[in-house]
C-alpha cells in the first residue's frame, strides 16, 4: 500500500511536492480506511482536480516515471514476479522554465507497505543516469530503520540484510540498483519490494488507445465478476467471447430469448471504457494493488464513476488494501457523500508556472477554520473558494469566503 510519494524538479513541478495517502484524524468515512494493527490508517482513494495545464497529469506521470524506471528493465529481461500492467516507460523530464533546474537531478521518494514491512525508496535521475539511490526498511509500526543499500553514482554500500561478498556492486549507470538486484539475485527483501512495484497498475485514458486494451480472462469466476459488475452498473450483458481467428472481442446479450453478439468496436464509448477498465480494477481489488488512472471520468456517466470509487471504499470488497489514485474533471462526484476531505486534492500553477498541490483538508477559511465536512465541495470549488478553479481563481489568491 502506498503511504506517501514526494518528488521535485519534474515537468511542471519545480519545488518539493508531496502527495499523501496517510489518513488524517477526521471522522468521515472512517470505516473505509485501510487499517493495520500497528501502522497508521491509509486512504483507499485519492482524486486530483484542477484546470487543464495545472499539473494533475504530471503528478501521476511523476509516480509512473519512478515505477516504470524500476520495473521496465526487470520486465524486459523477463524477470518479473507479477503480472505487470504498465502502459509504457515514462520519461524523466526536469522543470524547464528555470535554467538551473535543467541541470539539476529529478528526485523521487516513496514510502509504501508490503507484507509486514514499510519501505522508503529514493531515486535521483539526471540525463537518464542514476545520481543517487537508496532503500530502507522497518517493521510496520516499528521505530528502528534498517539500510538495504545506498548508492551514490557508481559507489554502492550494502546494508546488513544483503551484505554478502557474492553480490556485485558494479551496475550500469542507467539502471536502478534495485532493478539490478531483482534481476540477478533471489533476495527475499528485494523480492518483496519488487513485487510491490510490479503490482502497480498505470492507465491513462487521455490516450484513446487504452480504451481498446482489454484484458480477456479465461477464468470463469473472473468473467462472472466482470459481467456481474457491468449488470450492477445498468449495462445489460450476459457474457463475452474472444474470437482467436478474427482477434475480435464480442459482447453477448439475450434479446427476445436469443443470444445476440455485438463487436466490441460497435459498443458505445462508455461501455468500451468500462469493459476495458473493469478487469484491471477487479484484479486490483482481488490482489490489493495500487491503480493509477489519468482521466478515469472520461466517457463515464457520473453514477458509474461513483460505482468504481465505491468499490475501493467498501472494505467487504476491498479486503487486500487496494488503492485508487486518479485525476478527474467531474464536479458531480466532488461531494461529501463520496469523498473524505483528505481524499480530495487540487493541482494548479502559480504565477511562476510552477505546479503545486494541496488537499481540501489543508485549506483554511478566513476564520482559519478548515472547510466543514458538510460543505458543498463542488459548489464552493466552482465559486473559486478552493483556488484551483480553472476560471475564477488561482491557487495563491484564494476566494471570497463571505
Short mmCIF file of C-alpha atoms in Angstrom, two decimals:
data_model
loop_
_atom_site.label_atom_id
_atom_site.label_comp_id
_atom_site.label_asym_id
_atom_site.label_seq_id
_atom_site.Cartn_x
_atom_site.Cartn_y
_atom_site.Cartn_z
CA UNK A 1 0.00 0.00 0.00
CA UNK A 2 1.20 3.47 -0.87
CA UNK A 3 1.78 5.72 2.15
CA UNK A 4 3.39 8.81 0.65
CA UNK A 5 5.04 9.99 -2.57
CA UNK A 6 7.37 13.00 -2.87
CA UNK A 7 9.24 14.44 -5.84
CA UNK A 8 10.80 17.61 -7.18
CA UNK A 9 12.07 19.05 -10.45
CA UNK A 10 9.76 17.01 -12.65
CA UNK A 11 7.95 18.59 -15.62
CA UNK A 12 5.76 21.43 -14.26
CA UNK A 13 6.80 20.76 -10.64
CA UNK A 14 9.94 22.62 -9.59
CA UNK A 15 9.81 22.52 -5.78
CA UNK A 16 9.48 19.54 -3.46
CA UNK A 17 5.93 18.19 -3.69
CA UNK A 18 4.24 15.54 -1.54
CA UNK A 19 1.09 13.51 -2.13
CA UNK A 20 -0.10 11.72 1.00
CA UNK A 21 -2.24 8.60 1.33
CA UNK A 22 -1.97 8.68 5.14
CA UNK A 23 -5.36 9.40 6.68
CA UNK A 24 -5.82 12.49 8.85
CA UNK A 25 -7.84 12.44 12.08
CA UNK A 26 -11.20 13.40 10.60
CA UNK A 27 -14.41 11.44 11.21
CA UNK A 28 -15.95 10.96 7.76
CA UNK A 29 -15.80 7.52 6.08
CA UNK A 30 -13.67 6.10 8.90
CA UNK A 31 -15.00 2.62 8.12
CA UNK A 32 -13.46 2.78 4.63
CA UNK A 33 -9.88 3.35 5.82
CA UNK A 34 -7.16 0.74 5.27
CA UNK A 35 -6.08 -0.13 8.78
CA UNK A 36 -3.45 -2.39 10.35
CA UNK A 37 -2.71 -3.48 13.89
CA UNK A 38 0.39 -1.30 14.26
CA UNK A 39 0.61 1.21 11.41
CA UNK A 40 -1.34 4.40 10.78
CA UNK A 41 -4.53 4.22 8.68
CA UNK A 42 -4.23 4.76 4.92
CA UNK A 43 -6.71 6.08 2.37
CA UNK A 44 -8.21 3.75 -0.25
CA UNK A 45 -8.85 6.55 -2.75
CA UNK A 46 -7.27 9.82 -3.85
CA UNK A 47 -8.56 12.18 -6.56
CA UNK A 48 -6.86 15.20 -8.09
CA UNK A 49 -8.87 18.08 -9.55
CA UNK A 50 -7.68 21.25 -11.25
CA UNK A 51 -7.58 23.21 -14.51
CA UNK A 52 -6.07 21.94 -17.73
CA UNK A 53 -2.33 22.56 -17.55
CA UNK A 54 -2.42 22.77 -13.76
CA UNK A 55 -0.31 19.66 -13.18
CA UNK A 56 -2.82 16.88 -12.44
CA UNK A 57 -1.47 14.50 -15.07
CA UNK A 58 2.13 15.44 -14.32
CA UNK A 59 1.75 14.32 -10.71
CA UNK A 60 0.60 10.90 -11.91
CA UNK A 61 3.38 10.87 -14.51
CA UNK A 62 5.97 11.54 -11.80
CA UNK A 63 4.79 8.49 -9.85
CA UNK A 64 4.55 6.47 -13.08
CA UNK A 65 8.08 7.55 -14.05
CA UNK A 66 9.51 6.17 -10.81
CA UNK A 67 7.58 2.90 -11.07
CA UNK A 68 8.37 2.29 -14.73
CA UNK A 69 12.07 3.16 -14.25
CA UNK A 70 12.31 0.34 -11.70
CA UNK A 71 10.05 -2.17 -13.44
CA UNK A 72 10.96 -1.84 -17.13
CA UNK A 73 14.47 -3.38 -17.03
CA UNK A 74 13.14 -6.26 -14.92
CA UNK A 75 10.26 -6.85 -17.32
CA UNK A 76 12.44 -6.53 -20.42
CA UNK A 77 14.71 -9.30 -19.14
CA UNK A 78 11.68 -11.44 -18.25
CA UNK A 79 12.49 -11.49 -14.54
CA UNK A 80 9.09 -10.22 -13.38
CA UNK A 81 7.40 -11.87 -10.41
CA UNK A 82 3.97 -10.34 -11.02
CA UNK A 83 1.60 -9.84 -13.95
CA UNK A 84 2.86 -6.38 -14.92
CA UNK A 85 0.26 -3.90 -16.18
CA UNK A 86 2.20 -0.74 -17.00
CA UNK A 87 1.32 1.22 -20.09
CA UNK A 88 4.82 2.30 -21.14
CA UNK A 89 8.08 3.73 -19.85
CA UNK A 90 7.54 7.29 -18.66
CA UNK A 91 10.45 9.60 -19.40
CA UNK A 92 12.12 11.79 -16.80
CA UNK A 93 11.97 15.49 -17.70
CA UNK A 94 13.08 18.30 -15.34
CA UNK A 95 11.35 21.65 -14.84
CA UNK A 96 12.25 23.58 -17.98
CA UNK A 97 11.26 27.16 -17.09
CA UNK A 98 14.39 27.63 -14.99
CA UNK A 99 17.97 27.34 -16.26
CA UNK A 100 19.30 25.93 -13.00
CA UNK A 101 16.60 23.25 -12.82
CA UNK A 102 17.55 21.95 -16.27
CA UNK A 103 20.95 20.89 -14.92
CA UNK A 104 19.72 19.50 -11.58
CA UNK A 105 18.56 15.93 -10.93
CA UNK A 106 14.92 14.94 -10.66
CA UNK A 107 14.28 13.38 -7.26
CA UNK A 108 11.68 10.82 -6.18
CA UNK A 109 10.97 9.37 -2.74
CA UNK A 110 8.25 6.86 -1.95
CA UNK A 111 7.00 5.20 1.23
CA UNK A 112 4.96 2.03 0.89
CA UNK A 113 3.96 -1.09 2.80
CA UNK A 114 4.39 -4.64 1.63
CA UNK A 115 3.84 -7.65 3.82
CA UNK A 116 4.80 -6.77 7.40
CA UNK A 117 7.30 -4.08 6.41
CA UNK A 118 7.35 -0.43 5.40
CA UNK A 119 9.91 0.69 2.82
CA UNK A 120 11.39 4.04 1.81
CA UNK A 121 12.92 4.16 -1.66
CA UNK A 122 14.76 7.19 -3.04
CA UNK A 123 15.93 7.76 -6.61
CA UNK A 124 17.60 10.78 -8.23
CA UNK A 125 17.99 10.92 -12.03
CA UNK A 126 19.89 13.27 -14.30
CA UNK A 127 20.06 12.73 -18.06
CA UNK A 128 18.70 9.19 -17.57
CA UNK A 129 21.59 8.27 -15.25
CA UNK A 130 21.30 7.39 -11.57
CA UNK A 131 22.78 10.14 -9.40
CA UNK A 132 21.68 8.71 -6.06
CA UNK A 133 19.58 5.79 -4.84
CA UNK A 134 18.71 4.21 -1.51
CA UNK A 135 16.35 1.69 0.04
CA UNK A 136 15.47 1.49 3.75
CA UNK A 137 13.07 -0.73 5.66
CA UNK A 138 11.39 -1.08 9.04
CA UNK A 139 8.64 -3.20 10.51
CA UNK A 140 5.20 -1.57 10.25
CA UNK A 141 4.78 0.46 13.42
CA UNK A 142 8.44 -0.01 14.29
CA UNK A 143 10.88 2.77 15.17
CA UNK A 144 14.19 1.25 14.06
CA UNK A 145 15.08 1.73 10.39
CA UNK A 146 17.46 -0.57 8.58
CA UNK A 147 19.51 0.09 5.45
CA UNK A 148 19.11 -2.26 2.48
CA UNK A 149 21.52 -0.33 0.25
CA UNK A 150 22.78 3.17 -0.51
CA UNK A 151 24.23 4.33 -3.82
CA UNK A 152 25.99 7.49 -4.95
CA UNK A 153 26.76 7.30 -8.67
CA UNK A 154 28.87 4.11 -9.01
CA UNK A 155 29.55 3.67 -5.29
CA UNK A 156 27.24 1.15 -3.57
CA UNK A 157 27.08 0.37 0.16
CA UNK A 158 25.10 -2.70 1.25
CA UNK A 159 23.15 -2.96 4.49
CA UNK A 160 23.25 -5.92 6.84
CA UNK A 161 20.23 -7.58 5.19
CA UNK A 162 22.04 -8.19 1.88
CA UNK A 163 25.72 -7.61 2.64
CA UNK A 164 27.34 -10.64 1.02
CA UNK A 165 30.61 -10.94 -0.87
CA UNK A 166 28.82 -12.66 -3.76
CA UNK A 167 26.67 -9.64 -4.57
CA UNK A 168 28.01 -7.49 -7.39
CA UNK A 169 28.21 -3.77 -6.62
CA UNK A 170 29.01 -2.71 -10.17
CA UNK A 171 25.95 -1.67 -12.15
CA UNK A 172 25.06 0.17 -15.35
CA UNK A 173 24.79 3.92 -14.52
CA UNK A 174 21.35 4.00 -16.18
CA UNK A 175 19.93 1.05 -14.25
CA UNK A 176 18.49 1.32 -10.74
CA UNK A 177 20.43 -0.91 -8.34
CA UNK A 178 17.06 -2.15 -7.07
CA UNK A 179 16.28 -3.46 -10.57
CA UNK A 180 19.76 -4.96 -10.89
CA UNK A 181 19.37 -6.89 -7.64
CA UNK A 182 15.89 -8.09 -8.62
CA UNK A 183 17.16 -9.36 -11.97
CA UNK A 184 20.28 -11.12 -10.74
CA UNK A 185 19.58 -12.39 -7.22
CA UNK A 186 16.91 -14.12 -5.20
CA UNK A 187 16.89 -11.95 -2.08
CA UNK A 188 13.65 -12.02 -0.03
CA UNK A 189 13.62 -8.34 0.93
CA UNK A 190 14.36 -7.26 -2.67
CA UNK A 191 11.69 -9.65 -3.98
CA UNK A 192 9.14 -8.08 -1.62
CA UNK A 193 9.95 -4.58 -2.86
CA UNK A 194 10.00 -5.77 -6.48
CA UNK A 195 6.56 -7.33 -6.02
CA UNK A 196 5.12 -4.02 -4.85
CA UNK A 197 6.49 -2.02 -7.78
CA UNK A 198 5.35 -4.64 -10.28
CA UNK A 199 1.87 -4.78 -8.76
CA UNK A 200 1.19 -1.10 -9.56
CA UNK A 201 -1.23 -0.58 -12.44
CA UNK A 202 -0.85 2.52 -14.63
CA UNK A 203 -3.52 3.65 -17.08
CA UNK A 204 -4.10 6.92 -18.97
CA UNK A 205 -7.50 7.37 -20.56
CA UNK A 206 -6.28 10.60 -22.10
CA UNK A 207 -4.88 8.13 -24.65
CA UNK A 208 -7.81 6.72 -26.72
CA UNK A 209 -5.83 3.55 -27.48
CA UNK A 210 -6.20 2.45 -23.84
CA UNK A 211 -9.97 2.06 -24.28
CA UNK A 212 -9.21 -0.74 -26.73
CA UNK A 213 -6.78 -2.59 -24.48
CA UNK A 214 -8.95 -5.24 -22.87
CA UNK A 215 -7.73 -7.97 -20.51
CA UNK A 216 -9.70 -11.07 -21.54
CA UNK A 217 -9.68 -13.67 -18.77
CA UNK A 218 -10.36 -17.35 -19.40
CA UNK A 219 -11.15 -17.83 -15.72
CA UNK A 220 -14.91 -18.35 -15.46
CA UNK A 221 -15.11 -16.78 -11.98
CA UNK A 222 -13.36 -13.65 -13.23
CA UNK A 223 -15.71 -13.45 -16.21
CA UNK A 224 -18.69 -13.79 -13.88
CA UNK A 225 -17.43 -10.95 -11.67
CA UNK A 226 -16.97 -8.67 -14.69
CA UNK A 227 -20.46 -9.43 -16.03
CA UNK A 228 -21.97 -9.00 -12.55
CA UNK A 229 -20.31 -5.58 -12.18
CA UNK A 230 -21.50 -4.47 -15.64
CA UNK A 231 -25.05 -5.57 -14.84
CA UNK A 232 -24.83 -3.81 -11.47
CA UNK A 233 -23.95 -0.62 -13.35
CA UNK A 234 -27.04 -1.00 -15.54
CA UNK A 235 -25.32 -2.45 -18.62
CA UNK A 236 -27.34 -5.49 -19.70
CA UNK A 237 -24.77 -8.06 -20.81
CA UNK A 238 -24.75 -11.84 -20.33
CA UNK A 239 -21.20 -12.63 -21.42
CA UNK A 240 -18.39 -12.05 -23.88
CA UNK A 241 -16.34 -14.10 -26.31
CA UNK A 242 -12.93 -13.55 -27.86
CA UNK A 243 -12.58 -14.92 -31.40
CA UNK A 244 -8.99 -16.12 -31.79
CA UNK A 245 -9.12 -16.21 -35.60
CA UNK A 246 -10.59 -12.73 -36.00
CA UNK A 247 -8.74 -11.34 -32.97
CA UNK A 248 -12.05 -9.71 -32.10
CA UNK A 249 -13.94 -9.41 -28.81
CA UNK A 250 -17.70 -9.94 -28.94
CA UNK A 251 -20.15 -8.92 -26.21
CA UNK A 252 -23.24 -11.06 -25.66
CA UNK A 253 -26.85 -10.28 -24.73
CA UNK A 254 -30.14 -12.15 -24.68
CA UNK A 255 -32.66 -10.40 -26.97
CA UNK A 256 -36.14 -11.89 -27.44
CA UNK A 257 -34.92 -15.16 -25.98
CA UNK A 258 -31.97 -15.45 -28.38
CA UNK A 259 -28.22 -14.97 -27.81
CA UNK A 260 -27.00 -11.96 -29.78
CA UNK A 261 -23.42 -10.80 -30.22
CA UNK A 262 -22.00 -7.38 -30.90
CA UNK A 263 -18.45 -6.49 -31.86
CA UNK A 264 -16.58 -4.66 -29.11
CA UNK A 265 -15.86 -1.85 -31.62
CA UNK A 266 -19.60 -1.31 -32.08
CA UNK A 267 -20.29 -0.72 -28.38
CA UNK A 268 -20.75 2.81 -27.05
CA UNK A 269 -17.63 4.66 -25.90
CA UNK A 270 -18.71 4.45 -22.26
CA UNK A 271 -19.36 0.70 -22.43
CA UNK A 272 -15.99 0.12 -24.13
CA UNK A 273 -14.31 2.14 -21.39
CA UNK A 274 -15.94 0.02 -18.68
CA UNK A 275 -15.16 -3.27 -20.40
CA UNK A 276 -11.51 -2.18 -20.69
CA UNK A 277 -11.23 -0.79 -17.16
CA UNK A 278 -13.21 -3.29 -15.08
CA UNK A 279 -10.88 -6.30 -15.42
CA UNK A 280 -7.98 -4.13 -14.24
CA UNK A 281 -9.98 -2.66 -11.35
CA UNK A 282 -11.29 -6.07 -10.23
CA UNK A 283 -7.76 -7.52 -10.41
CA UNK A 284 -6.51 -4.68 -8.21
CA UNK A 285 -9.25 -5.34 -5.66
CA UNK A 286 -8.60 -9.08 -5.72
CA UNK A 287 -4.82 -8.73 -5.21
CA UNK A 288 -4.53 -5.45 -3.27
CA UNK A 289 -2.84 -3.39 -5.99
CA UNK A 290 -2.40 0.35 -6.48
CA UNK A 291 -4.23 1.66 -9.58
CA UNK A 292 -3.10 4.97 -11.11
CA UNK A 293 -5.54 6.30 -13.73
CA UNK A 294 -5.41 9.59 -15.61
CA UNK A 295 -8.88 10.87 -16.59
CA UNK A 296 -10.84 7.99 -15.09
CA UNK A 297 -14.04 10.01 -15.60
CA UNK A 298 -13.56 10.34 -19.39
CA UNK A 299 -16.64 8.91 -21.19
CA UNK A 300 -18.12 7.64 -17.92
CA UNK A 301 -21.51 8.64 -16.53
CA UNK A 302 -21.05 10.16 -13.06
CA UNK A 303 -23.06 7.31 -11.49
CA UNK A 304 -20.64 4.78 -12.98
CA UNK A 305 -17.66 6.78 -11.71
CA UNK A 306 -19.19 6.75 -8.23
CA UNK A 307 -19.65 2.99 -8.51
CA UNK A 308 -15.93 2.48 -9.25
CA UNK A 309 -14.92 4.75 -6.34
CA UNK A 310 -17.30 2.89 -4.02
CA UNK A 311 -15.65 -0.45 -4.87
CA UNK A 312 -12.38 0.72 -3.30
CA UNK A 313 -14.12 2.29 -0.29
CA UNK A 314 -16.09 -0.88 0.51
CA UNK A 315 -13.99 -2.94 2.94
CA UNK A 316 -16.12 -6.01 2.30
CA UNK A 317 -14.95 -5.91 -1.32
CA UNK A 318 -11.55 -4.30 -0.80
CA UNK A 319 -10.12 -6.85 1.62
CA UNK A 320 -6.49 -6.72 0.41
CA UNK A 321 -5.83 -2.97 0.68
CA UNK A 322 -6.20 -1.91 -2.97
CA UNK A 323 -5.89 1.84 -3.65
CA UNK A 324 -7.12 4.09 -6.45
CA UNK A 325 -5.39 7.33 -7.44
CA UNK A 326 -6.93 9.23 -10.33
CA UNK A 327 -7.47 12.63 -11.95
CA UNK A 328 -10.91 13.99 -12.74
CA UNK A 329 -12.84 16.98 -14.08
CA UNK A 330 -16.18 15.58 -12.93
CA UNK A 331 -17.69 18.01 -10.42
CA UNK A 332 -20.74 15.87 -9.67
CA UNK A 333 -18.60 13.45 -7.66
CA UNK A 334 -16.86 16.20 -5.65
CA UNK A 335 -19.26 15.55 -2.78
CA UNK A 336 -19.00 14.92 0.94
CA UNK A 337 -21.13 11.83 0.27
CA UNK A 338 -18.37 10.40 -1.94
CA UNK A 339 -15.03 11.56 -0.51
CA UNK A 340 -13.29 12.45 2.72
CA UNK A 341 -11.68 15.89 2.72
CA UNK A 342 -8.18 14.37 2.75
CA UNK A 343 -9.04 12.27 -0.33
CA UNK A 344 -9.65 15.37 -2.49
CA UNK A 345 -6.57 17.12 -3.90
CA UNK A 346 -6.10 20.12 -6.17
CA UNK A 347 -3.31 20.92 -8.64
CA UNK A 348 -2.68 24.39 -10.09
CA UNK A 349 0.11 26.55 -11.44
CA UNK A 350 1.30 29.68 -9.66
CA UNK A 351 2.45 32.89 -11.37
CA UNK A 352 5.89 31.34 -11.97
CA UNK A 353 4.29 28.49 -13.95
CA UNK A 354 5.19 26.01 -11.20
CA UNK A 355 2.61 23.38 -10.29
CA UNK A 356 1.66 22.91 -6.65
CA UNK A 357 -0.78 20.54 -4.96
CA UNK A 358 -2.79 20.68 -1.75
CA UNK A 359 -5.66 18.73 -0.24
CA UNK A 360 -9.11 20.02 0.65
CA UNK A 361 -8.28 19.15 4.25
CA UNK A 362 -5.38 21.65 4.21
CA UNK A 363 -7.48 24.61 3.05
CA UNK A 364 -8.29 27.20 5.71
CA UNK A 365 -11.15 29.67 5.58
CA UNK A 366 -10.72 33.33 6.52
CA UNK A 367 -11.52 32.46 10.13
CA UNK A 368 -8.64 29.94 9.99
CA UNK A 369 -11.07 27.03 10.31
CA UNK A 370 -10.96 24.07 7.97
CA UNK A 371 -13.61 23.55 5.30
CA UNK A 372 -16.52 21.84 7.04
CA UNK A 373 -17.31 18.26 6.07
CA UNK A 374 -20.93 19.30 5.47
CA UNK A 375 -19.93 21.89 2.84
CA UNK A 376 -20.97 21.69 -0.81
CA UNK A 377 -17.47 20.99 -2.12
CA UNK A 378 -18.39 21.18 -5.81
CA UNK A 379 -20.27 24.47 -5.45
CA UNK A 380 -17.52 26.12 -3.40
CA UNK A 381 -14.87 24.89 -5.84
CA UNK A 382 -16.68 26.43 -8.80
CA UNK A 383 -17.07 29.66 -6.84
CA UNK A 384 -13.26 29.82 -6.62
CA UNK A 385 -13.04 29.22 -2.87
CA UNK A 386 -10.53 26.37 -3.18
CA UNK A 387 -8.16 28.21 -5.50
CA UNK A 388 -7.64 25.56 -8.23
CA UNK A 389 -10.73 26.62 -10.17
CA UNK A 390 -9.97 26.75 -13.89
CA UNK A 391 -11.82 30.04 -14.47
CA UNK A 392 -12.36 32.14 -11.39
CA UNK A 393 -9.20 31.94 -9.30
CA UNK A 394 -5.74 30.55 -8.91
CA UNK A 395 -4.16 28.70 -6.04
CA UNK A 396 -2.47 31.62 -4.34
CA UNK A 397 -5.23 34.24 -4.36
CA UNK A 398 -7.94 32.05 -2.86
CA UNK A 399 -11.60 33.01 -2.88
CA UNK A 400 -14.16 35.16 -1.12
CA UNK A 401 -15.47 33.38 1.99
CA UNK A 402 -18.07 35.99 2.83
#
